[in-house]
Amino acid sequence: MKGMLGLWKNESIKIFRPVANKIILIIAVLLIAVPPCFTYIISRSENGGYDEYYYVPDDDADAEVKVYFYAERDTRDFFRDNEISQNSWRYSRYCGSYRDLKMKQYACEEVTSGRTDAQTVASLFGWLFETPSETDVYTEDGMLHDGPAAVSPSYEEITADDIDFAKELEKAKVDLAELEYNITEQSVKEYAQSRADSAKKTLEAAKLQRAEASANFDDGKNSAYLGAFNRAKADVEIAEYQISAYKAFAEADKDEEDWMFSEIEGCLPMVFSTLRESCVEDEKTFISEDYGDRTYEQYKRECEKTQSRAREAAITVQYSLDNKIPLSDYVQNSTKSTVYGSLGTAAAITVIVMIIITVTLIAGEYSNGTIRLLLIRPKTRSKIIISKFLALMTCAILISIVGFVLVYGISIALFGVSDAFVPELMYSSGVIEVPALVYGALKLILPLFSGIFIISIAFMMATVTEKIAVAAVLPFIVDMFSGVVQTIALSLIEKFSFLRFTMLPYLNLGNLLVSPVDRFIYRPMIFSPDAAVYSDISLLAGVIIIALHTLAMYIIALAVFRKKEIKS
């Protein structure tokens, strides 16, 4: 044991003593410090302030140019003069509505003043004068509302004969006055109560639709109504979630308003839309639609799985609102988001550095001739290989600790404590509060653990080839394309289940550490590691498979090293 410790110490010295390695490690630490600083610079440029407009249209400019410009200018001036930041919930909620009413006002004034003919304005801004459709409790934004749902007709459907511009001008002014009052005077509690009341009316309408759909469905005897029945049930469920969400929002403190609003009207609509869209249709409708080469049973299982995920996300958001634990993606200048993103970068930098150090430590022994001096000692070759492995892991752990402390320290120094120590919400048969430091550590450790496999490839290649440059090529290629390979594997895993037992879906375990809400925040695209959030593969299985593959690489290296003849 003592001899093993001595070898471990000597190999560690070989890593930290060379000037070249010291320079590499210093550069690595500096690179790890860059992401939080860069994020801070970006956040300062997006601080919710208002830029000045330098362009002023001429009097003879086109009506379209003038209407758009004046509406934008007035909207900016109104919110700025009332000290409403672009990052605030009031701006997010009302800015678009205020701008549209201003455009409507200026469009009407173009006609009533005689500057522009009515048909031109109607063709350009007809969509501002659209009329509601028949009552529908569900709208395209994923939220439920009582009353008519607006339908956007094409511009050709609106003509000058359809619009009384003088009347519309007066109506726009009245609507603007009411909206300005709501923006400046309406409290959060009043707003939340009005939305909750609307959701309650919607709930009653949805229950009636559910009862009608249930009667038509007749306990499965009339399967043609299965889709309508499932959607009606989803509408009721969504309305109940809305009421609970706005009830929590009504109790928000001043510093909680913005993130609560973002969760309710930013995240939940995506969840609700998914919940409704994934309702199972009847088999006849399934056959008539284009659902690819899936069977009806596969389609039903996928719908049930998607709905389960949507409910988990809705429950997580509701837990966040009720317990006033913000989700980091909805906190402006979130310290946690900065930390988590930077720790992922720190892990990637650590892996690259360790590949370089590994090939120089192993293959460098051969090129420098020091391997002969090592082998004349009364130590087994197994102990030599193990000592090198331990020394490399020691180096990786030290870099990780320094990176973890550095990222947290810089992020807190730049962004403040903010939500740095607010628990992260995960889901496993219920919402779980994970301490922020623990979750942050996992965000660093998991991708680094995946990186250990890539480092083991470098270790094996260096032992086999004895060439630094050659040994570094394969691990760098694997590291470079790991995200793409993982995404492709995850997209094919349902079709080719054997992929679950390979390394491919686990090339970055950090991508598998996701909450239910992450599935709706990060919409994965092809060649994006975020596709991992839609997978059901086990994180524990990934750890085991990586450990086995890593062990296999070191066993190969040991077997080759034992049989190598060292030339004198």
mmCIF file of C-alpha atoms in Angstrom, residues 68 73 171 202 239 250 297 332 402 405:
data_model
loop_
_atom_site.group_PDB
_atom_site.id
_atom_site.type_symbol
_atom_site.label_atom_id
_atom_site.label_comp_id
_atom_site.label_asym_id
_atom_site.label_seq_id
_atom_site.Cartn_x
_atom_site.Cartn_y
_atom_site.Cartn_z
ATOM 1 C CA TYR A 68 -45.643 51.673 -37.196
ATOM 2 C CA ARG A 73 -42.470 55.530 -30.210
ATOM 3 C CA LYS A 171 -63.233 53.240 -29.521
ATOM 4 C CA THR A 202 -64.058 28.890 -18.619
ATOM 5 C CA ALA A 239 -58.797 25.539 -16.242
ATOM 6 C CA ALA A 250 -52.434 37.114 -6.289
ATOM 7 C CA GLU A 297 -51.150 0.993 -29.482
ATOM 8 C CA GLN A 332 -34.165 37.648 -14.704
ATOM 9 C CA VAL A 402 -11.302 24.916 -8.371
ATOM 10 C CA VAL A 405 -15.633 27.379 -6.405
#
